[in-house]
């Protein structure tokens, strides 16, 4: 398994941990993500312009796609660095849609139950509050 330097306060640190669990439990493919092998690391999952991989993600946007590199915790677009707040703003709708689907499928307390069951690593624990705030527009998504 690849090791990544993660920022404890970055909501995507927690989001990627949850997405990894979703992939292992089959929720990504059940939701409609197309799974394809890659030469490095895990498989790539793609749905509606969002492409996920353990090393990062790509979101198709008008003009140039937005890339997030999980190892460096940076966003780029057209070869230029994008501020993290802007990158996360572009991603919010796609991640919100996924979390709403997960909550509808498993119930509003599901994510918290995963935290209790799997006891995530410290960087993920440190990123949970920023993740909750980032996706706070999802009613009753995280806490019950």
GROMACS .gro file of C-alpha atoms in nm, residues 15-101:
model
   87
   15UNK     CA    1  -1.260   1.183   0.212
   16UNK     CA    2  -0.996   0.961   0.051
   17UNK     CA    3  -1.002   0.730   0.351
   18UNK     CA    4  -1.380   0.694   0.315
   19UNK     CA    5  -1.352   0.648  -0.064
   20UNK     CA    6  -1.102   0.368  -0.007
   21UNK     CA    7  -1.351   0.191   0.217
   22UNK     CA    8  -1.623   0.251  -0.044
   23UNK     CA    9  -1.405   0.091  -0.311
   24UNK     CA   10  -1.325  -0.213  -0.095
   25UNK     CA   11  -1.690  -0.263  -0.004
   26UNK     CA   12  -1.810  -0.232  -0.365
   27UNK     CA   13  -2.005   0.091  -0.317
   28UNK     CA   14  -1.819   0.278  -0.592
   29UNK     CA   15  -1.907   0.021  -0.859
   30UNK     CA   16  -2.258  -0.016  -0.721
   31UNK     CA   17  -2.307   0.359  -0.756
   32UNK     CA   18  -2.201   0.336  -1.121
   33UNK     CA   19  -1.829   0.416  -1.116
   34UNK     CA   20  -1.645   0.237  -1.395
   35UNK     CA   21  -1.345   0.048  -1.256
   36UNK     CA   22  -1.036   0.019  -1.473
   37UNK     CA   23  -0.687  -0.111  -1.395
   38UNK     CA   24  -0.389   0.125  -1.391
   39UNK     CA   25  -0.020   0.047  -1.428
   40UNK     CA   26   0.055   0.192  -1.084
   41UNK     CA   27  -0.129   0.144  -0.758
   42UNK     CA   28  -0.499   0.088  -0.725
   43UNK     CA   29  -0.767   0.080  -0.992
   44UNK     CA   30  -0.919   0.399  -1.132
   45UNK     CA   31  -1.289   0.464  -1.073
   46UNK     CA   32  -1.468   0.705  -1.307
   47UNK     CA   33  -1.819   0.851  -1.305
   48UNK     CA   34  -1.958   1.169  -1.458
   49UNK     CA   35  -1.627   1.347  -1.510
   50UNK     CA   36  -1.484   1.248  -1.171
   51UNK     CA   37  -1.195   1.005  -1.178
   52UNK     CA   38  -1.063   0.860  -0.851
   53UNK     CA   39  -0.735   0.683  -0.784
   54UNK     CA   40  -0.545   0.620  -0.461
   55UNK     CA   41  -0.285   0.876  -0.579
   56UNK     CA   42  -0.541   1.151  -0.638
   57UNK     CA   43  -0.833   1.252  -0.851
   58UNK     CA   44  -0.929   1.436  -1.166
   59UNK     CA   45  -1.243   1.638  -1.223
   60UNK     CA   46  -1.336   1.736  -1.577
   61UNK     CA   47  -1.415   2.107  -1.594
   62UNK     CA   48  -1.470   2.336  -1.892
   63UNK     CA   49  -1.133   2.420  -2.040
   64UNK     CA   50  -0.882   2.223  -1.839
   65UNK     CA   51  -0.942   1.934  -1.596
   66UNK     CA   52  -0.866   1.985  -1.228
   67UNK     CA   53  -0.615   1.742  -1.076
   68UNK     CA   54  -0.555   1.673  -0.708
   69UNK     CA   55  -0.229   1.503  -0.616
   70UNK     CA   56  -0.277   1.324  -0.288
   71UNK     CA   57   0.095   1.284  -0.224
   72UNK     CA   58   0.167   1.658  -0.242
   73UNK     CA   59  -0.184   1.770  -0.140
   74UNK     CA   60  -0.189   2.011  -0.435
   75UNK     CA   61  -0.438   2.103  -0.704
   76UNK     CA   62  -0.332   2.181  -1.059
   77UNK     CA   63  -0.515   2.287  -1.370
   78UNK     CA   64  -0.350   2.328  -1.707
   79UNK     CA   65  -0.010   2.278  -1.544
   80UNK     CA   66  -0.066   2.565  -1.299
   81UNK     CA   67  -0.113   2.533  -0.924
   82UNK     CA   68  -0.465   2.611  -0.806
   83UNK     CA   69  -0.524   2.736  -0.448
   84UNK     CA   70  -0.660   2.458  -0.226
   85UNK     CA   71  -0.974   2.654  -0.140
   86UNK     CA   72  -1.056   2.695  -0.509
   87UNK     CA   73  -0.982   2.330  -0.588
   88UNK     CA   74  -1.201   2.208  -0.303
   89UNK     CA   75  -1.479   2.442  -0.414
   90UNK     CA   76  -1.478   2.281  -0.760
   91UNK     CA   77  -1.492   1.933  -0.603
   92UNK     CA   78  -1.761   2.000  -0.346
   93UNK     CA   79  -2.063   1.921  -0.568
   94UNK     CA   80  -1.921   1.588  -0.690
   95UNK     CA   81  -1.821   1.479  -0.340
   96UNK     CA   82  -2.151   1.602  -0.196
   97UNK     CA   83  -2.339   1.389  -0.450
   98UNK     CA   84  -2.136   1.084  -0.352
   99UNK     CA   85  -2.184   1.137   0.021
  100UNK     CA   86  -2.559   1.192  -0.028
  101UNK     CA   87  -2.575   0.862  -0.219
   0.00000   0.00000   0.00000
